[in-house]
PDB file of C-alpha atoms and ligand atoms in Angstrom:
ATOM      1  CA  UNK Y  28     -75.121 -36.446 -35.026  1.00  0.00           C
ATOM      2  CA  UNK Y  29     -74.146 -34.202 -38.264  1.00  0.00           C
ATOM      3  CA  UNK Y  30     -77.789 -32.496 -39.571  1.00  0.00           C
ATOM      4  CA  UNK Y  31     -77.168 -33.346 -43.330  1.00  0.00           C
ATOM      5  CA  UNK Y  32     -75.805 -37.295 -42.485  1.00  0.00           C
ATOM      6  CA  UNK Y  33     -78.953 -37.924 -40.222  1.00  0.00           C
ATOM      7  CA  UNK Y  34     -80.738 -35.945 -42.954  1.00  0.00           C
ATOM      8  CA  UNK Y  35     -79.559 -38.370 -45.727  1.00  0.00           C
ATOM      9  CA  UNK Y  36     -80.015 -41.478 -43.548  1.00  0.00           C
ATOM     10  CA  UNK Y  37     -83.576 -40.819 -42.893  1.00  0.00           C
ATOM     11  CA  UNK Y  38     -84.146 -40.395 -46.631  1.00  0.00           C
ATOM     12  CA  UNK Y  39     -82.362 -44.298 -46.910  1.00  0.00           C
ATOM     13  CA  UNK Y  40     -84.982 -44.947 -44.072  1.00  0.00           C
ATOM     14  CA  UNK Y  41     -88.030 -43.605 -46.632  1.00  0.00           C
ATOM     15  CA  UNK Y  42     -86.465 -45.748 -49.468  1.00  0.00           C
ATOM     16  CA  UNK Y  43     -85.900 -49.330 -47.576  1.00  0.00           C
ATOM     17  CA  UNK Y  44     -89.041 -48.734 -46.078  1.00  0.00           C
ATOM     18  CA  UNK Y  45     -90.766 -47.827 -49.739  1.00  0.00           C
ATOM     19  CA  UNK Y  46     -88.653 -51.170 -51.252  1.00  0.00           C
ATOM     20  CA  UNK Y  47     -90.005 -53.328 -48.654  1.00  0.00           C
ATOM     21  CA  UNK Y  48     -94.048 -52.405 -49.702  1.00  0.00           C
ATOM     22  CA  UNK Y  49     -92.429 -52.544 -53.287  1.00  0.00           C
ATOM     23  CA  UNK Y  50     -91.194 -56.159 -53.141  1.00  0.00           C
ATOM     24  CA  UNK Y  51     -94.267 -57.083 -50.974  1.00  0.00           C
ATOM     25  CA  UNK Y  52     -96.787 -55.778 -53.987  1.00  0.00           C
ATOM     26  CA  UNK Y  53     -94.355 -58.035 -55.976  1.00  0.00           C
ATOM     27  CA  UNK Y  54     -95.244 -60.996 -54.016  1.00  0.00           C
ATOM     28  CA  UNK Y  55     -99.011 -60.697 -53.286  1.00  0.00           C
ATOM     29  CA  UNK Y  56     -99.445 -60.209 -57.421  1.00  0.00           C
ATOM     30  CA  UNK Y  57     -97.093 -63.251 -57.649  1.00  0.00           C
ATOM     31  CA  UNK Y  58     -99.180 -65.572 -55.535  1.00  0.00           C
ATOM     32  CA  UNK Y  59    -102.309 -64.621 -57.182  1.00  0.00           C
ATOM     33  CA  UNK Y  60    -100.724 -65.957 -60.204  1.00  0.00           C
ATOM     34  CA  UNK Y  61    -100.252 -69.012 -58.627  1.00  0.00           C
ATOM     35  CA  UNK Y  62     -96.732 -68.546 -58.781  1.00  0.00           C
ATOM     36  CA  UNK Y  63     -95.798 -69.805 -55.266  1.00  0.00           C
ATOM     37  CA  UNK Y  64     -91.682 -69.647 -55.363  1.00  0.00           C
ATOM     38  CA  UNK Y  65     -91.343 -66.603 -56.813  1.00  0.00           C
ATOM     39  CA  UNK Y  66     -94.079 -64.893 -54.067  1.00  0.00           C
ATOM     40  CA  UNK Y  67     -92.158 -66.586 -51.790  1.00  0.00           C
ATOM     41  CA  UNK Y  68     -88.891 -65.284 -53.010  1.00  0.00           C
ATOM     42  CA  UNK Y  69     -90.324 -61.490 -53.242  1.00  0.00           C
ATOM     43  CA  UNK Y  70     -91.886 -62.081 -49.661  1.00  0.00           C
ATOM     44  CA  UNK Y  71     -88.323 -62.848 -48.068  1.00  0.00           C
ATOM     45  CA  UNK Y  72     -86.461 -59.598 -50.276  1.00  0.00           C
ATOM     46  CA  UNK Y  73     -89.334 -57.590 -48.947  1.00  0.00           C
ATOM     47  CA  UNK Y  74     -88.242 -58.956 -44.915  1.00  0.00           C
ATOM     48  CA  UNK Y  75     -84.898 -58.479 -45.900  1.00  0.00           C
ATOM     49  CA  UNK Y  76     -85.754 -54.526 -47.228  1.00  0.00           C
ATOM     50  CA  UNK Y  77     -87.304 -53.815 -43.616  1.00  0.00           C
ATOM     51  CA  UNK Y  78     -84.326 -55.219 -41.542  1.00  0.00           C
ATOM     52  CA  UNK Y  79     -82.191 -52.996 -43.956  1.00  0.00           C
ATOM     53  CA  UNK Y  80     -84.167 -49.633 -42.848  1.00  0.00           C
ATOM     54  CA  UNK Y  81     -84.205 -50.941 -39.118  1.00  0.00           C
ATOM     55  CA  UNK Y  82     -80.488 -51.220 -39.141  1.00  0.00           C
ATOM     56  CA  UNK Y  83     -80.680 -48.083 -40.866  1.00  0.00           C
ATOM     57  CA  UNK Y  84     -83.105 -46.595 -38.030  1.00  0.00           C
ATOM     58  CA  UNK Y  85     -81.656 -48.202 -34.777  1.00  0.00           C
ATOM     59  CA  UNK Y  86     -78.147 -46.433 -35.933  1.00  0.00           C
ATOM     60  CA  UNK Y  87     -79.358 -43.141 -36.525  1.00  0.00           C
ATOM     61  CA  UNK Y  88     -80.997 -43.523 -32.420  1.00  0.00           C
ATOM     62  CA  UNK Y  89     -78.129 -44.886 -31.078  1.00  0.00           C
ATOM     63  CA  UNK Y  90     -75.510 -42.272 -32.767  1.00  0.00           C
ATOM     64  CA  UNK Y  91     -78.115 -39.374 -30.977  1.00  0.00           C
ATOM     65  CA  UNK Y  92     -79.623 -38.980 -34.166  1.00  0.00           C
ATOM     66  CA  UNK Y  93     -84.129 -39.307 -34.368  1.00  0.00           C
ATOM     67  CA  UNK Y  94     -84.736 -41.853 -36.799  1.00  0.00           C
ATOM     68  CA  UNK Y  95     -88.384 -40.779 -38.864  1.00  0.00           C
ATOM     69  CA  UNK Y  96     -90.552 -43.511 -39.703  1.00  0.00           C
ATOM     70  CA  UNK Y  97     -91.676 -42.358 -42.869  1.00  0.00           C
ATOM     71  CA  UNK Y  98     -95.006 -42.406 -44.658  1.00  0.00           C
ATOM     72  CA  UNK Y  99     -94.897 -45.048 -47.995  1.00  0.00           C
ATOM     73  CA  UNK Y 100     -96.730 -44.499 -51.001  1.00  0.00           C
ATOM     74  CA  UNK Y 101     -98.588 -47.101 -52.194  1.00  0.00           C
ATOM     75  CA  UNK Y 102     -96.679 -49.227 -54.716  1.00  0.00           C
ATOM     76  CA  UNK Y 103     -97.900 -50.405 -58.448  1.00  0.00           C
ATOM     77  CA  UNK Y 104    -100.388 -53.175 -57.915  1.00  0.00           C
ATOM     78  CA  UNK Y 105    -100.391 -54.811 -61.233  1.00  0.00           C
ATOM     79  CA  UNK Y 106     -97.706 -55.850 -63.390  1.00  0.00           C
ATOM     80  CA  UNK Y 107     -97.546 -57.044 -67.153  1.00  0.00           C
ATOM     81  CA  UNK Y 108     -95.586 -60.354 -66.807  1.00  0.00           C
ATOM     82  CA  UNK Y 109     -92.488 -61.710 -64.085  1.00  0.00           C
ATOM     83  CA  UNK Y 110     -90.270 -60.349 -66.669  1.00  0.00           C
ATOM     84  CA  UNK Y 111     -91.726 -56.812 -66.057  1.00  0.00           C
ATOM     85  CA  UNK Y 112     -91.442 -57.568 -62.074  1.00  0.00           C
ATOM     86  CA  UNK Y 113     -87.688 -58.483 -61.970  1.00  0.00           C
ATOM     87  CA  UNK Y 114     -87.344 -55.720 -64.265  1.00  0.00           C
ATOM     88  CA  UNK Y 115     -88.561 -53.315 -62.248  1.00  0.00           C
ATOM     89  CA  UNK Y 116     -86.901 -54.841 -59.362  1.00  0.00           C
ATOM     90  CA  UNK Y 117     -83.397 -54.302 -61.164  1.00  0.00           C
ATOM     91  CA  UNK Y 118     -84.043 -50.719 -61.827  1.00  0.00           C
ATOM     92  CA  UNK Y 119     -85.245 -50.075 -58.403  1.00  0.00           C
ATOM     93  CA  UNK Y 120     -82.220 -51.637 -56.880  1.00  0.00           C
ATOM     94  CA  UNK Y 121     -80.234 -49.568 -59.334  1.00  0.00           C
ATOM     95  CA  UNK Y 122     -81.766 -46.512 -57.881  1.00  0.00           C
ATOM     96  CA  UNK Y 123     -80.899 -47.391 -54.281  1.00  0.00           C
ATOM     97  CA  UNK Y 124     -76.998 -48.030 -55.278  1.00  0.00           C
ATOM     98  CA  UNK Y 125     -77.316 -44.987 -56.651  1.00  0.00           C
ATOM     99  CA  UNK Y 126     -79.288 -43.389 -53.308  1.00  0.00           C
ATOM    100  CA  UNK Y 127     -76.212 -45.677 -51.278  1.00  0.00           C
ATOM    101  CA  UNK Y 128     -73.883 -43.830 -53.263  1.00  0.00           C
ATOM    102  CA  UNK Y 129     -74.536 -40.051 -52.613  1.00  0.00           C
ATOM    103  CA  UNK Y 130     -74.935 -40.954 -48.714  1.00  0.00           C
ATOM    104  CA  UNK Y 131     -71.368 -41.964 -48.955  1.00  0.00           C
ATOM    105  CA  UNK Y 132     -70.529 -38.913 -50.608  1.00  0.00           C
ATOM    106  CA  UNK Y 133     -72.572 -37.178 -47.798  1.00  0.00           C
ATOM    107  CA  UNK Y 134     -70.507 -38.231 -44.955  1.00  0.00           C
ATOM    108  CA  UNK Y 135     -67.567 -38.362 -47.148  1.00  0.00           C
ATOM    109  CA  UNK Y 136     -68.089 -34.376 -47.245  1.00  0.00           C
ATOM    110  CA  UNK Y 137     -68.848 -34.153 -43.940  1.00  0.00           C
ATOM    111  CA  UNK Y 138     -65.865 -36.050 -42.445  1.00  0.00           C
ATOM    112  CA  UNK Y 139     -68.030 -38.758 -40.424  1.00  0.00           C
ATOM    113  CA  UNK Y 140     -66.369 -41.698 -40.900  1.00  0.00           C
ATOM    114  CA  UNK Y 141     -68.112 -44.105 -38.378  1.00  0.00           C
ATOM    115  CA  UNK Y 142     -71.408 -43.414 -40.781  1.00  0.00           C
ATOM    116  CA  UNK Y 143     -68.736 -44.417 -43.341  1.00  0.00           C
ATOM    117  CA  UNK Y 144     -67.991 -47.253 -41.866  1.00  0.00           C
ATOM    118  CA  UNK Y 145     -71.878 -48.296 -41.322  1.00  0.00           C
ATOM    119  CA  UNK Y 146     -72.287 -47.266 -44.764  1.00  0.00           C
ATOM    120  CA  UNK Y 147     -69.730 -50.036 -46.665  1.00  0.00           C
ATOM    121  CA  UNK Y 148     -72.416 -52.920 -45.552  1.00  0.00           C
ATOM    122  CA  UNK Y 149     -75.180 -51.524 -47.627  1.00  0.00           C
ATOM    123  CA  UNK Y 150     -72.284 -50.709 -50.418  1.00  0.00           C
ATOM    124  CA  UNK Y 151     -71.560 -54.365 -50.442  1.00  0.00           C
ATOM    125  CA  UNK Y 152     -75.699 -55.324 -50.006  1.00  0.00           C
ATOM    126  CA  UNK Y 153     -75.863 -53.588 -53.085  1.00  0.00           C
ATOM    127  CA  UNK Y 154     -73.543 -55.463 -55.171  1.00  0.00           C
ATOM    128  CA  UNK Y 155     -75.362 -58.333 -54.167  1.00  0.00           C
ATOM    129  CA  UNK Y 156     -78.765 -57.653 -55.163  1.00  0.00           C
ATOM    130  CA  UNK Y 157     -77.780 -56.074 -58.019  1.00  0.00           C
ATOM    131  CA  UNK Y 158     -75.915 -59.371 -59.079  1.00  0.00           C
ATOM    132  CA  UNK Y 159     -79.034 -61.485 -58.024  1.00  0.00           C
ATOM    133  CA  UNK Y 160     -81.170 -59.291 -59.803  1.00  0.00           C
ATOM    134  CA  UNK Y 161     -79.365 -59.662 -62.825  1.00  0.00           C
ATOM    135  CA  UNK Y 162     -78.967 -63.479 -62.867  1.00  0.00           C
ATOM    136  CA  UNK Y 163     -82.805 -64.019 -62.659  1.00  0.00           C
ATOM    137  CA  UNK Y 164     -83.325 -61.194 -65.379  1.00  0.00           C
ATOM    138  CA  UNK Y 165     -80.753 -63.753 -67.938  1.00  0.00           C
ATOM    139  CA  UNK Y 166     -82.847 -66.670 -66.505  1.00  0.00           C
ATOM    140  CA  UNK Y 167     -86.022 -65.187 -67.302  1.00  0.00           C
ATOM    141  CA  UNK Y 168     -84.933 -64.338 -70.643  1.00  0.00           C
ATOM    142  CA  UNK Y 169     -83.432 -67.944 -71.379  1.00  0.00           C
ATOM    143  CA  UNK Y 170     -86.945 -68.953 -70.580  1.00  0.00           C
ATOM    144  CA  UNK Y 171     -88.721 -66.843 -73.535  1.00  0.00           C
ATOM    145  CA  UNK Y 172     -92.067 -67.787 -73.726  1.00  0.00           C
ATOM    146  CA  UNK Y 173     -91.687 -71.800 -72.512  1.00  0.00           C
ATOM    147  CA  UNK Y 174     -94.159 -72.650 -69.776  1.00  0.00           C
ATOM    148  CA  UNK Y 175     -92.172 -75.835 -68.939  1.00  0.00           C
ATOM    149  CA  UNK Y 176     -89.208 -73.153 -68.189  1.00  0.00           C
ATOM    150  CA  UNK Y 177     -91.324 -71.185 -66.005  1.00  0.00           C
ATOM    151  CA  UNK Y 178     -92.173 -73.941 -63.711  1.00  0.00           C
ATOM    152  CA  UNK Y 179     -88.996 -74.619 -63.156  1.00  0.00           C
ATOM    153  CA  UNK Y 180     -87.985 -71.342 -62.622  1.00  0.00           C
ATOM    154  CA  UNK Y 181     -90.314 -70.724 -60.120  1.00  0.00           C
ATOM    155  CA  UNK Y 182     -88.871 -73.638 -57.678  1.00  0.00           C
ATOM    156  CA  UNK Y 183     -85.501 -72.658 -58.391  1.00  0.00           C
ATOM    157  CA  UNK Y 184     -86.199 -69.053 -56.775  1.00  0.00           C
ATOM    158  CA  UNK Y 185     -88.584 -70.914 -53.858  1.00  0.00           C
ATOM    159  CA  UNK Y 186     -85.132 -72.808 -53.240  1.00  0.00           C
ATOM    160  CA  UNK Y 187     -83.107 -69.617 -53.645  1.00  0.00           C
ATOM    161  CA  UNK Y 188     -84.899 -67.851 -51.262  1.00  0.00           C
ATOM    162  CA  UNK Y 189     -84.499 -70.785 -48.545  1.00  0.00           C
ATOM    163  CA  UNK Y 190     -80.747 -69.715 -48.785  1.00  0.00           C
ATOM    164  CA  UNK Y 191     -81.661 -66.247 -48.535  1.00  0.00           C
ATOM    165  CA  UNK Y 192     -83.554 -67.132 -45.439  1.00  0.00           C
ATOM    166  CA  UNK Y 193     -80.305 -69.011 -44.248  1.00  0.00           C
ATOM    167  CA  UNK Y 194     -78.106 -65.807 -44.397  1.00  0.00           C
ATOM    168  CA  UNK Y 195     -80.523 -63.423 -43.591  1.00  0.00           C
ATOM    169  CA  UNK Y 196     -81.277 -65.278 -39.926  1.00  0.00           C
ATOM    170  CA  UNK Y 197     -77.690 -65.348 -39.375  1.00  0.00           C
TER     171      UNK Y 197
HETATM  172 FE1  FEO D  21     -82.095 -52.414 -49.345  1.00  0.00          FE
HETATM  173 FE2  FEO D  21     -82.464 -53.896 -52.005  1.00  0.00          FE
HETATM  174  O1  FEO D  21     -81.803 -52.487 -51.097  1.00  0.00           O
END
């Protein structure tokens, strides 16, 4: 396999791997705040952030590559409010587009185009979770300060991530 594309697909490997302990610091806070479907929602994004650096890992082995199981830093324990959590969760997913982005330009440069190939499912992940990301952020805000809102935000997102389960196990 091409050093600098198994190079840059190990460093996706360190930043799935570092999304999943993100998301799952996300949902143990959320449960102690006895907000159920929203821990449950961050519990299933942080599943679906670990199958995203397995694919990630079982490609690099199978193209000849050696996948590196990376070391995580611990992630931020506490957070101010959910509207600081999904906030953070935006920006971080805006940071792995961005991460998604220059490994296309990697193997753009370097003329692999199976790794291209590979590549376009995380480029369309992205768009997704982005999009989600976004649509809980307006929610949120539509919500302001109204407890009542709240509630009912919280089962919306335990129902959303039933669907998430749905797709994910298919
Ligand atoms: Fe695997 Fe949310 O990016």
């Amino acid at each position: 396999m091409n050093i600098k594309v198994e190079k840059a697909l190990n460093k996706q490997v360190e930043k799935e791997a570092s999304s999943s302990q993100f998301y799952l610091s996300m949902a143990s806070w959320a449960e102690n705040q006895g907000l159920n479907g929203t821990a449950k929602f961050l519990y299933t994004h942080s599943d679906e952030e670990r199958f995203h650096m397995l694919k990630l890992v079982k490609f690099i082995n199978e193209r000849g590559g050696t996948a590196i199981i990376p070391n995580v830093e611990a992630p931020k324990k506490n957070f101010k409010s959910i509207e600081n959590v999904f906030q953070l969760l935006l920006n971080h997913e805006l940071a792995v587009t961005e991460c998604i982005n220059q490994l296309v330009d990697v193997c753009l440069q370097e003329k692999d185009y199976t790794t291209h190939n590979f590549i376009q499912w995380y480029v369309s992940e992205q768009l997704e979770e982005e999009a989600l990301a976004r649509t809980i952020m307006d929610k949120i805000n539509l919500i302001g300060k109204d407890k009542g809102g709240l509630y009912l935000f919280d089962r919306d997102l335990e129902n959303a991530s039933i669907q998430i389960e749905k797709t994910t196990v298919n």
